Coordinates of C-alpha atoms in Angstrom, one line a residue:
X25 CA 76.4 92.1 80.2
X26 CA 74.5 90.7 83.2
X27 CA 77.4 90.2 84.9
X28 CA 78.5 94.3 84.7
X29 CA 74.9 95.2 85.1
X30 CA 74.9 92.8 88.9
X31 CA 79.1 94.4 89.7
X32 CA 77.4 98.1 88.8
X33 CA 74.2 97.4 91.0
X34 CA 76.8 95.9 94.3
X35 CA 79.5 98.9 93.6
X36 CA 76.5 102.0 93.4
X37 CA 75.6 103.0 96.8
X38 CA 71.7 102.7 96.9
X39 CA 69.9 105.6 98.6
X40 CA 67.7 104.7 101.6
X41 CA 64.2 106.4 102.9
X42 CA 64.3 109.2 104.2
X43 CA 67.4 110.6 102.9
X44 CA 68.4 113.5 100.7
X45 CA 69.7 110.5 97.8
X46 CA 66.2 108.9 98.0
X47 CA 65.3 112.4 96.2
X48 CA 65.8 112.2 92.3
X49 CA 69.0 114.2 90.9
X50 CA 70.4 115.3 94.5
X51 CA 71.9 111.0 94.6
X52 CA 74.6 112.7 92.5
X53 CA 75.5 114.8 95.6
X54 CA 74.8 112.5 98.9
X55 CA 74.5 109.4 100.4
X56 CA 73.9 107.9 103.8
X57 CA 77.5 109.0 105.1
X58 CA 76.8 112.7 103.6
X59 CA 73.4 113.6 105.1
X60 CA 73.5 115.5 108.3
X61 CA 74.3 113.0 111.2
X62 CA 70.6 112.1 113.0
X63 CA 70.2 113.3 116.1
X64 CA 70.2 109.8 118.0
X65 CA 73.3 109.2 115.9
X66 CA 75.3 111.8 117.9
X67 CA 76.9 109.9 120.6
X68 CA 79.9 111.6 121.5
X69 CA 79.9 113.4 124.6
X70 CA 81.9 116.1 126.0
X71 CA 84.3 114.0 127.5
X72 CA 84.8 112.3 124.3
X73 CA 85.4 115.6 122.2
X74 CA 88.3 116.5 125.1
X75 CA 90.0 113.4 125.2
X76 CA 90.3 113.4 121.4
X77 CA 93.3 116.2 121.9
X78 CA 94.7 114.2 124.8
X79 CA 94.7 111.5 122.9
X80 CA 95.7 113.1 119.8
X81 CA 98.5 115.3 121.0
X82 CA 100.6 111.7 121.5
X83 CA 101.5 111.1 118.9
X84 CA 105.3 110.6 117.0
X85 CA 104.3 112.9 114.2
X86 CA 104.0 115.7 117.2
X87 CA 107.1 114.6 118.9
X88 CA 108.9 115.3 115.7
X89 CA 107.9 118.7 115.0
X90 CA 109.9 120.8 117.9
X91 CA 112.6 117.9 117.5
X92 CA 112.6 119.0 114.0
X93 CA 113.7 122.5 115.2
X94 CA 116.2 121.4 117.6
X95 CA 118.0 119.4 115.1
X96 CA 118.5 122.6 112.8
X97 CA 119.7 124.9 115.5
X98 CA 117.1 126.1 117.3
X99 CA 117.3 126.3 121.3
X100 CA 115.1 124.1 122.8
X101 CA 113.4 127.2 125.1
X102 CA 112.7 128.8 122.2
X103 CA 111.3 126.0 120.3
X104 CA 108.6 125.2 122.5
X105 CA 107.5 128.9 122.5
X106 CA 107.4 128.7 118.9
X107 CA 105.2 125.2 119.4
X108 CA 103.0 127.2 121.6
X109 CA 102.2 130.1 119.5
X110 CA 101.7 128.0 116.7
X111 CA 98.7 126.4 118.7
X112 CA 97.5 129.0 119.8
X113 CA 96.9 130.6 116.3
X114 CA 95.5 127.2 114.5
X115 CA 93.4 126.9 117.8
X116 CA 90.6 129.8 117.1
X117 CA 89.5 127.9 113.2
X118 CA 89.2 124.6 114.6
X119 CA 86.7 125.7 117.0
X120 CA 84.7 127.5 114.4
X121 CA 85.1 124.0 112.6
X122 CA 84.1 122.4 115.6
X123 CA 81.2 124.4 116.2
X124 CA 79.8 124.4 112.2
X125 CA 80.2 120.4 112.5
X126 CA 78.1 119.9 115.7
X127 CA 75.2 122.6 114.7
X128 CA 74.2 121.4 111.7
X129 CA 75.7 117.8 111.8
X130 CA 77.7 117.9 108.0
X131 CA 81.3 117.3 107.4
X132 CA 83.5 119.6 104.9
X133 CA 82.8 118.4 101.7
X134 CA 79.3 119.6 102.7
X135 CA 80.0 122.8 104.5
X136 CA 82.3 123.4 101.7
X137 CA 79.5 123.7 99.2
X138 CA 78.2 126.9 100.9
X139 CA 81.6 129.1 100.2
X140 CA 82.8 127.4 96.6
X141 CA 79.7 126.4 95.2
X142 CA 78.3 122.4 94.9
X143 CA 80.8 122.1 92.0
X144 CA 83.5 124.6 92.8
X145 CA 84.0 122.5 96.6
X146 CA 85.7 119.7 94.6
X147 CA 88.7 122.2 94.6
X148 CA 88.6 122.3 98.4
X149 CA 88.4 118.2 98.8
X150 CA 91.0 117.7 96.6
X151 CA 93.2 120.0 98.6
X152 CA 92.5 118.5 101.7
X153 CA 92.4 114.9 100.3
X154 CA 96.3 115.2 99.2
X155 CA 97.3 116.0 102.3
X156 CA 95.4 113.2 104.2
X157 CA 97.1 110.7 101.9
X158 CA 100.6 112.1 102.4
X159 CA 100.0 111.9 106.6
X160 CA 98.4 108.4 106.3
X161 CA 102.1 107.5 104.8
X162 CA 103.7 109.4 107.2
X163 CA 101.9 108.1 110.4
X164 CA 102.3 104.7 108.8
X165 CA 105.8 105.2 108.4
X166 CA 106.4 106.6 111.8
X167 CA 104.3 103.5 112.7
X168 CA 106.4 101.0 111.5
X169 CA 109.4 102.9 113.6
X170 CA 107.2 101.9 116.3
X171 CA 107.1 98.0 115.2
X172 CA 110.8 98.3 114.3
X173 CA 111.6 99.1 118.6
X174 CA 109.3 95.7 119.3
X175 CA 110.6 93.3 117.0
X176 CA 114.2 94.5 117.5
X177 CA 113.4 93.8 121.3
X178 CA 112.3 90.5 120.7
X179 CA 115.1 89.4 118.1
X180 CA 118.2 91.9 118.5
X181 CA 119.6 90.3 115.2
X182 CA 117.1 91.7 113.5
X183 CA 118.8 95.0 113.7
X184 CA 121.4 93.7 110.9
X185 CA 118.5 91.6 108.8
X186 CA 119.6 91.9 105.4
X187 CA 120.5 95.7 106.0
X188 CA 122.5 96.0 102.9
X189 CA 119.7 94.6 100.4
X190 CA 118.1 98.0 99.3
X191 CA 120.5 101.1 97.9
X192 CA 120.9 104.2 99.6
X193 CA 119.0 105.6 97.4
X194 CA 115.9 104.3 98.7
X195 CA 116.2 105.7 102.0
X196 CA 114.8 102.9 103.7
X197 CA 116.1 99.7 104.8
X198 CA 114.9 95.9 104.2
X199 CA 113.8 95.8 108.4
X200 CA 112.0 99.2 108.2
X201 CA 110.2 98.3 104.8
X202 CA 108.9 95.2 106.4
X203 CA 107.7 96.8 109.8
X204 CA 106.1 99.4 107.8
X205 CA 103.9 96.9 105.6
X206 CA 103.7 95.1 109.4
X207 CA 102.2 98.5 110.8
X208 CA 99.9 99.0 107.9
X209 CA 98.0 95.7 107.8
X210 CA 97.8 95.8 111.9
X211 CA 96.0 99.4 111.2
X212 CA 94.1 98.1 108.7
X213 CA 91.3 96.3 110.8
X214 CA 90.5 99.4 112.8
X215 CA 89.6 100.9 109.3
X216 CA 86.3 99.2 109.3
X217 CA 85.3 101.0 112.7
X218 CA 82.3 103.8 112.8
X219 CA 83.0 106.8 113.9
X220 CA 80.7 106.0 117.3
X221 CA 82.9 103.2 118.4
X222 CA 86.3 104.5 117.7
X223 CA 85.1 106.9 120.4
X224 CA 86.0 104.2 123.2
X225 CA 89.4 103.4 121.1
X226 CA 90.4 106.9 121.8
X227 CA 89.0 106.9 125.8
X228 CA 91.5 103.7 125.7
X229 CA 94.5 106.0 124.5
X230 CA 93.6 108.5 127.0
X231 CA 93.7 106.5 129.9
X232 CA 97.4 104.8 128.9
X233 CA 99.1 107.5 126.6
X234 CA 99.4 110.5 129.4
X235 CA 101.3 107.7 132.2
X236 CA 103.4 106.6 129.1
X237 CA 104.2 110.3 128.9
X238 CA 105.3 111.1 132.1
X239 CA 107.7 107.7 132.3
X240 CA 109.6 109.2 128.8
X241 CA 109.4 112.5 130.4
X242 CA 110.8 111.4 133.9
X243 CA 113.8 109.2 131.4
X244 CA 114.6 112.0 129.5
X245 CA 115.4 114.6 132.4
X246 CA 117.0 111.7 134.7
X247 CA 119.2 110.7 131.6
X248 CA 120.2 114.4 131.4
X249 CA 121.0 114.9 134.8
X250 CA 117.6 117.4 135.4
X251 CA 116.7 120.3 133.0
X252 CA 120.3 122.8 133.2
X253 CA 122.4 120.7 129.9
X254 CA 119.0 120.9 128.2
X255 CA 118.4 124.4 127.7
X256 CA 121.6 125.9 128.1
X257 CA 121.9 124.1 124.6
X258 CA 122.7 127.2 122.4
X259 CA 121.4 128.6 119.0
X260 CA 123.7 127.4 116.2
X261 CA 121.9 128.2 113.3
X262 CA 124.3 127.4 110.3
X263 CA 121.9 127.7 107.0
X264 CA 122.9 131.3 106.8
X265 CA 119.8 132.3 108.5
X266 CA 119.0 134.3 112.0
X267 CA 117.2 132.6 114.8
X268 CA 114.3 134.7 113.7
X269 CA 113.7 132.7 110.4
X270 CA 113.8 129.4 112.1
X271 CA 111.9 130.9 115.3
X272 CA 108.7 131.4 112.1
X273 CA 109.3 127.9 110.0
X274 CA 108.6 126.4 113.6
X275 CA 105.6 128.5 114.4
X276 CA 104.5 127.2 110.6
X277 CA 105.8 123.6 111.2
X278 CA 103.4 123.2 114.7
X279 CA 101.1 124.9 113.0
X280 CA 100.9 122.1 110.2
X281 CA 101.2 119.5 112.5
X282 CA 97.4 120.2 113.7
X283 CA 96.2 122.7 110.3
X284 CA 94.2 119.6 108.9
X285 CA 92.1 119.7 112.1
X286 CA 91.2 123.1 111.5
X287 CA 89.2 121.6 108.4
X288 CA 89.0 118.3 110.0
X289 CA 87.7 118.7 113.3
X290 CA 83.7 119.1 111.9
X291 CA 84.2 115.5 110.7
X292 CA 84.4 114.6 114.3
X293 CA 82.1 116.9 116.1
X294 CA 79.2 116.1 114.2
X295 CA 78.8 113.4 115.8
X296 CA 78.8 115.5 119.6
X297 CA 75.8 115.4 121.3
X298 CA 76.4 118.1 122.8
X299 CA 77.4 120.6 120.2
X300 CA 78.0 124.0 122.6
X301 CA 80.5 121.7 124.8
X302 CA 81.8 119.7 121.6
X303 CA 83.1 123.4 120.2
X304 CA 84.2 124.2 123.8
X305 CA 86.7 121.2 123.8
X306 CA 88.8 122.6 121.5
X307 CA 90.4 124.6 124.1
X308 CA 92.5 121.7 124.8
X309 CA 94.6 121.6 121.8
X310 CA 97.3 124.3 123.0
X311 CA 97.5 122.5 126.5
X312 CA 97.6 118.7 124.9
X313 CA 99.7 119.6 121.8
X314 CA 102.2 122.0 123.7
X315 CA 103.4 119.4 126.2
X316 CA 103.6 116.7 123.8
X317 CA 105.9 119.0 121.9
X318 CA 107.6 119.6 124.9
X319 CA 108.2 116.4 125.5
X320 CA 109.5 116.1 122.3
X321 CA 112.2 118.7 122.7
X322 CA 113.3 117.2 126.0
X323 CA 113.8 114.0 124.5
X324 CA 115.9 115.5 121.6
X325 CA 117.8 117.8 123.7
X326 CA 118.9 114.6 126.0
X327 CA 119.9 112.7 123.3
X328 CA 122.5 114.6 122.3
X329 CA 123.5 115.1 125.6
X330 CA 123.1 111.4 126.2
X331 CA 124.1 109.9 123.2
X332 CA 126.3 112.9 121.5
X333 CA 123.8 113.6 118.6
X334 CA 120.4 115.1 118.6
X335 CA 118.3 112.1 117.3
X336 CA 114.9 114.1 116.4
X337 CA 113.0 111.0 116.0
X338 CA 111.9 110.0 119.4
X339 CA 111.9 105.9 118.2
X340 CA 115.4 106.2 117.3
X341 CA 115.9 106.9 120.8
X342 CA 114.1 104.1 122.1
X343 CA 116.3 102.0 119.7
X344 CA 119.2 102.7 121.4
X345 CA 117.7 101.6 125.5
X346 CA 119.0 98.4 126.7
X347 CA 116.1 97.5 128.8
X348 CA 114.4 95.3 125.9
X349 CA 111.2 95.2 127.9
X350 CA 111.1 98.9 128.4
X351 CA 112.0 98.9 124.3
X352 CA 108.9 96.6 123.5
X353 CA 106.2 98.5 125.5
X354 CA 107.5 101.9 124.3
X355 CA 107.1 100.2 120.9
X356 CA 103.5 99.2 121.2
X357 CA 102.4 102.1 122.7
X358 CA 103.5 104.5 119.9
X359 CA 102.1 101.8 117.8
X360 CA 99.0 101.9 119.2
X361 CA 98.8 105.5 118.7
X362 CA 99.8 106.1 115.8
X363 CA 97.2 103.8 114.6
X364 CA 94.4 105.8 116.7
X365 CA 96.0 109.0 115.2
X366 CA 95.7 107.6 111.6
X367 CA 92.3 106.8 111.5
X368 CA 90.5 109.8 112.7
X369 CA 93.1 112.4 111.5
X370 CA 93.9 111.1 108.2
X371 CA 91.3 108.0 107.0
X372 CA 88.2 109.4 108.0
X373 CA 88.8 113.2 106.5
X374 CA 90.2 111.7 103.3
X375 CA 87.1 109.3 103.1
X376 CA 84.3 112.3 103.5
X377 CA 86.7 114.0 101.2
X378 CA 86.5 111.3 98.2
X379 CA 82.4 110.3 99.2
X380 CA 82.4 113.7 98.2
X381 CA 83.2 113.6 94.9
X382 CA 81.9 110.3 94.2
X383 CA 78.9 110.0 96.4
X384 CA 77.2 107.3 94.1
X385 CA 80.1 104.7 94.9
X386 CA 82.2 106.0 97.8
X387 CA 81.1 105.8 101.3
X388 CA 83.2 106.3 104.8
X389 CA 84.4 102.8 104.9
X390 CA 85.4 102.3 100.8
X391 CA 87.0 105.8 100.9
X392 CA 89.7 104.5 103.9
X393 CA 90.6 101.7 102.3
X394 CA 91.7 103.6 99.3
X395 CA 93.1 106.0 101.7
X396 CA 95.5 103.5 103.2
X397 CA 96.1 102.1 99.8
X398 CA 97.1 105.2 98.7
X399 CA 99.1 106.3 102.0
X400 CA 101.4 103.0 100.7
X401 CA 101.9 103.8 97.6
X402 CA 103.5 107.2 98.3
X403 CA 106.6 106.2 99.6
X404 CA 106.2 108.3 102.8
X405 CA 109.6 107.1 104.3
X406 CA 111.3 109.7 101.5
X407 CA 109.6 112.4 103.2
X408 CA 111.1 111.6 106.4
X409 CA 114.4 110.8 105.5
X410 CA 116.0 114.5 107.2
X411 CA 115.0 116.5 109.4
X412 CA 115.3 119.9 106.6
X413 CA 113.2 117.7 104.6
X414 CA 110.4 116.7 107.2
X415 CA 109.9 120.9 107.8
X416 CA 110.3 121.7 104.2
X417 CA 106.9 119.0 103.9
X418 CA 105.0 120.9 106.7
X419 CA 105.4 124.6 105.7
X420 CA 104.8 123.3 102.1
X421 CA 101.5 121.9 102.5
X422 CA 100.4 125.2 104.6
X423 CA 100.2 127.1 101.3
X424 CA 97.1 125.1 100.5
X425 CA 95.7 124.7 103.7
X426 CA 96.0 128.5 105.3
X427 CA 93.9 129.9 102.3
X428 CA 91.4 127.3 102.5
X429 CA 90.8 128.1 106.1
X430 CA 90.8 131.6 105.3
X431 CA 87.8 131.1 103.4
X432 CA 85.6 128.9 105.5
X433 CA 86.3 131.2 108.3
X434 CA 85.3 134.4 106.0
X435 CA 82.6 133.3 104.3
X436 CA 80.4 131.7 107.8
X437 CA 81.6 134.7 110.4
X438 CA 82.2 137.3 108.2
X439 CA 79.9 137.4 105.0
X440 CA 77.0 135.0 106.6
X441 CA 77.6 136.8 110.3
X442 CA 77.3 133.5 111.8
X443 CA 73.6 133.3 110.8
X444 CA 74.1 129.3 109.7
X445 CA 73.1 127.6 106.2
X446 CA 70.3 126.6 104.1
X447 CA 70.8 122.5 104.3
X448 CA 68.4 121.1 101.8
X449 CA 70.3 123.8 99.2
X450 CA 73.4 121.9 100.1
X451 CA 72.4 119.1 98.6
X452 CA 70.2 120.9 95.9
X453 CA 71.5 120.9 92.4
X454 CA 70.8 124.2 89.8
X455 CA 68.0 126.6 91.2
X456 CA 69.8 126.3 95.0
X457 CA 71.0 128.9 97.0
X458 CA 74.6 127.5 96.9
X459 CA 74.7 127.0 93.2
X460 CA 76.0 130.3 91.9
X461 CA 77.6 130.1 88.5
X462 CA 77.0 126.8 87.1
X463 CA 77.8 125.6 90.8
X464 CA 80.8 127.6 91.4
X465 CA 81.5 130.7 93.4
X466 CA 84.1 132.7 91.4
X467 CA 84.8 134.7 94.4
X468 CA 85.6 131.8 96.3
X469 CA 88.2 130.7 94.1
X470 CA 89.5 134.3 93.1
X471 CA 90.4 134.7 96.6
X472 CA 91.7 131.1 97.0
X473 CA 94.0 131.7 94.5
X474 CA 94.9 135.0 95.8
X475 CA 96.2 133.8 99.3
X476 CA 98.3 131.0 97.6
X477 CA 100.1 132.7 94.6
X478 CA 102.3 134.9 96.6
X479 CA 103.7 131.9 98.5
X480 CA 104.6 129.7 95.8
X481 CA 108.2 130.6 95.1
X482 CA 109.1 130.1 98.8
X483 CA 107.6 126.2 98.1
X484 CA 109.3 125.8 95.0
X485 CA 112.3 127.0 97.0
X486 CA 111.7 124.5 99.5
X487 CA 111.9 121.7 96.8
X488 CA 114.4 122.9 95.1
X489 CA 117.1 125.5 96.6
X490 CA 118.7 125.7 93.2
X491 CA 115.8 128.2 91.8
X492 CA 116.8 131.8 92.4
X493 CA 113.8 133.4 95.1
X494 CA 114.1 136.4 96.3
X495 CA 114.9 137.0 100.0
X496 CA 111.7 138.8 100.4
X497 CA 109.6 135.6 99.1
X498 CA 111.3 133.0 101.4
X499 CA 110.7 135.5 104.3
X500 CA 107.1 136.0 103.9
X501 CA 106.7 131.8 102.8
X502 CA 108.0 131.3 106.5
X503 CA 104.4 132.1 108.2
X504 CA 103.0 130.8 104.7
X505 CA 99.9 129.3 106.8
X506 CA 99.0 132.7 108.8
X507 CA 99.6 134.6 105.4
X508 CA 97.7 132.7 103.1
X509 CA 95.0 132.3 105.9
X510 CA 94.6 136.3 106.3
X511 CA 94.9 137.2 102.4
X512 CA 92.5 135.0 101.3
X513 CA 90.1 136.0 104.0
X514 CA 89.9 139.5 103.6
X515 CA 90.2 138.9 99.6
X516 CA 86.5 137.0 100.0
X517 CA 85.5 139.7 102.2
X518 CA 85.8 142.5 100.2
X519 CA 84.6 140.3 96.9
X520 CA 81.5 139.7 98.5
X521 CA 81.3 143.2 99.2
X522 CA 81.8 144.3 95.4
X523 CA 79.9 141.4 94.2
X524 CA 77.5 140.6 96.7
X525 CA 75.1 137.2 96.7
X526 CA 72.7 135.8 98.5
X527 CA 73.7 134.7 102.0
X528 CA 69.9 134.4 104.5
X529 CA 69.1 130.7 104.8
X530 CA 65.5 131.2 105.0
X531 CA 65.5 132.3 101.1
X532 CA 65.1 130.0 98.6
X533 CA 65.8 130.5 94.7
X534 CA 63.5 127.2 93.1
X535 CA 60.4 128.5 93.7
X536 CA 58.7 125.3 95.1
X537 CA 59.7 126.3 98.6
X538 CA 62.2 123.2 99.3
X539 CA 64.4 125.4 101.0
X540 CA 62.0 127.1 103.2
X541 CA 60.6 124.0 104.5
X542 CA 64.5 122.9 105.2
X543 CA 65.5 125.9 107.2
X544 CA 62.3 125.9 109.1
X545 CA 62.7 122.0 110.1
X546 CA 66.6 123.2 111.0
X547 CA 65.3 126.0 113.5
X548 CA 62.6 123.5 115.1
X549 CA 65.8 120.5 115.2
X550 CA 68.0 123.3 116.9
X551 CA 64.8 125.0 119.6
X552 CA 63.8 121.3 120.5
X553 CA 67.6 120.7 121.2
X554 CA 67.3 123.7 123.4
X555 CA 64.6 122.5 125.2
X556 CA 66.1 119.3 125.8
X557 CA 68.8 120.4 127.9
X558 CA 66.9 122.8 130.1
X559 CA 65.1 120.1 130.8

């Protein structure tokens, strides 16, 4: 018995002075990691905030997504336009994310609380917690690529190491399961970095990443003999569909590629000392993420000019150089930032995500190792094994992620006009203002609900092209994101219109005046911050 009681005391998180756990009941619902990031804790400037999307945008994941496209049919003119409105569009919510982040210093499982409810925003981490997992195995996977190009140009034998051991069936070979357990424990270290310091990780990758990007760029149209063969490629669309259909599941499939950050990017940002400029920075992700695509579409469209086959994985053309030096170094470079990619895109969200719903025992760092645990376990090399496959995964996950958008963006700019939250009710059980119904907002989930229904058959189409869907359903699942996003956010709207609640942070429901004492503090935080910078 003394020996559980010691394991229980080293496993609970133990709440410290000062924070919102040190405070009876609310332990249940924060810890250190939780609470609003101090002001002296905020060290990411501007410069840092930008960078992330020039570091960011290089990634393999990225690369793929217009590839993707290419590889189905699609001219490569048309699907970079398609890469660039699908920017554009996911660009406006993660700036609202990036702005709610920075004010007020919380992450989503927090800022989640305000729209669903203290209970009801385990809905909302669940949904973004499955999709973290699933990208941590697919960056891993694409990361082991990576290894694949290095150790291949080290020892070409290894190319034909036991390459007959595992069955087709598997979709992966001996040599790529073993680079892939070699990328995972290389990214595993960088796991057990703070937020703060992975700041200069990422400054790294934008110093290296953009020259590494103009050399493949510069290869790709010398190899091709200069832009003409590239896009004169024609449409060949042979599914049975029109360019139009594939023109929208690549508008989606971009879209997906950043759609996390749109939830995400307040992880991050709270951190930015500067929150007007951290918000600001965001204007960067159509410029960064557009010309990495674009990139990625050159490289494809070469490769089947080059090669006689559009190879939609950018490492499988780096497999087939001669130059084994050139092979390496293009090796460790993805490597390098795929890893960078993996930790603050997937890691850290699916770590606030899980302290979250277990705030007693889960902090940032516990949370990535069972995120990269997990990311293993999926198998994520199945996902990628074709390129109908890899799309079919990124419009699918959409239909979660456009609603949930949807909602964060309705309930803070259209039902609370922007006027900010209440933070002590955040962390507040029964009595708060975010506690509504035995701590869920019906409304929230009614309209949840509402923006994903209707694009379920096209998913379950996607999985399965044996069910019979209408032509109607697949149509309207091919924007599934922008869809789900407006539905559910004019579906909360108009809920909170018929059924209206409680929405000025300076009103507080206990009666002891906790809450006015917490939105006063938040308006004196914010007016000395002010100050600060006129001065």
């Amino acid at each position: 018995m003394d020996r559980l009681a010691n394991l229980r005391q080293r496993i609970i998180l133990h709440p410290e002075p000062g924070s919102f756990t040190a405070e009876g009941e609310s332990a249940r619902w924060s810890n250190k990691d939780l609470d609003p990031v101090p002001q002296e804790n905020k060290k990411w400037e501007w410069y840092h905030v930008g960078g992330f999307w020039i570091a960011e945008g290089f990634n393999v994941a990225q690369l793929e997504t217009p590839s993707s496209a290419v590889a189905l049919g699609l001219n490569p003119g048309l699907a970079i336009v398609a890469c660039l409105i699908g920017n554009l569009l996911v660009t406006l919510p993660t700036m609202s994310s990036g702005y709610i982040g920075s004010r007020f210093g919380l992450n989503f499982p927090v800022v989640s609380r305000a729209s669903f409810g203290m209970r009801g925003a385990y809905v909302a981490m669940v949904i973004r917690g499955v999709v973290c997992v699933i990208w941590m195995g697919v960056q891993s996977s694409v990361g082991g690529n990576a290894v694949r190009c290095m150790v291949e140009a080290i020892w070409p034998s290894f190319k034909h190491w036991h390459a007959d051991a595992l069955p087709s069936s598997a979709s992966i070979t001996a040599p790529d399961l073993l680079c892939f357990a070699l990328f995972w424990i290389a990214q595993f270290p960088f796991l057990f970095l703070s937020i703060n310091a992975l700041r200069w990780m990422f400054m790294i990758k934008v110093i290296v990443m953009p020259f590494f990007g103009v050399i493949l760029f510069t290869w790709a149209l010398t190899a091709a003999h200069g832009w003409g063969p590239l896009f004169s490629i024609p449409n060949n669309i042979t599914n049975g569909w029109t360019v139009g259909y594939a023109f929208c599941r690549t508008i989606t499939a971009s879209i997906s590629g950043n759609a996390t950050f749109a939830i995400n990017m307040g992880d991050i940002t709270r951190y930015a000392h500067d929150s007007r400029r951290a918000w600001q920075m965001q204007l960067l992700l159509p410029v960064c993420i557009t010309l990495t695509e674009v990139l990625g579409t050159v490289m494809a469209a070469s490769a089947q000019v080059v090669y006689g086959e559009v190879q939609w994985n950018p490492l499988q053309v780096v497999l087939l150089w001669d130059n084994r030096a050139a092979k390496f170094f293009a090796g460790f470079l993805f490597a390098f930032a795929n890893i960078m990619t993996n930790v603050a895109g997937n890691s850290v969200p699916f770590a606030n995500d899980l302290m979250g719903l277990f705030p007693k025992v889960i902090n940032i760092r516990r949370g990535q190792i069972i995120c990269a645990m997990l990311g293993f376990a999926i198998c994520p090399w199945l996902i990628q094994a074709k390129a109908q496959r890899f799309l079919a995964f990124l419009n699918g996950y959409t239909v979660f992620l456009g609603p949930l958008i949807g909602l964060l963006l309705s309930d803070y700019w259209l039902v609370r006009r922007g006027k900010g939250f209440n933070v002590r009710s955040l962390y507040t059980p029964r009595n708060s203002l975010y506690w509504y119904t035995a701590g869920v907002n019906p409304r929230a989930i009614v309209a949840l609900f509402t923006g994903i229904a209707p694009l379920l058959p096209g998913l379950a189409y996607s999985i399965d092209e044996s069910l019979s869907v209408t032509r109607g359903a697949l149509e309207f699942y091919t924007l599934s994101w922008l869809d789900g996003l407006v539905l559910t956010m004019v579906t909360y709207y108009l809920l909170y219109l018929a059924f209206p609640f409680e929405t000025d942070p300076n009103h507080y429901i206990s009666g002891e005046g906790e809450d006015v004492e917490a939105a006063e503090s938040e308006t004196v935080t914010e007016d000395a911050e002010e100050k600060s910078k006129v001065g």
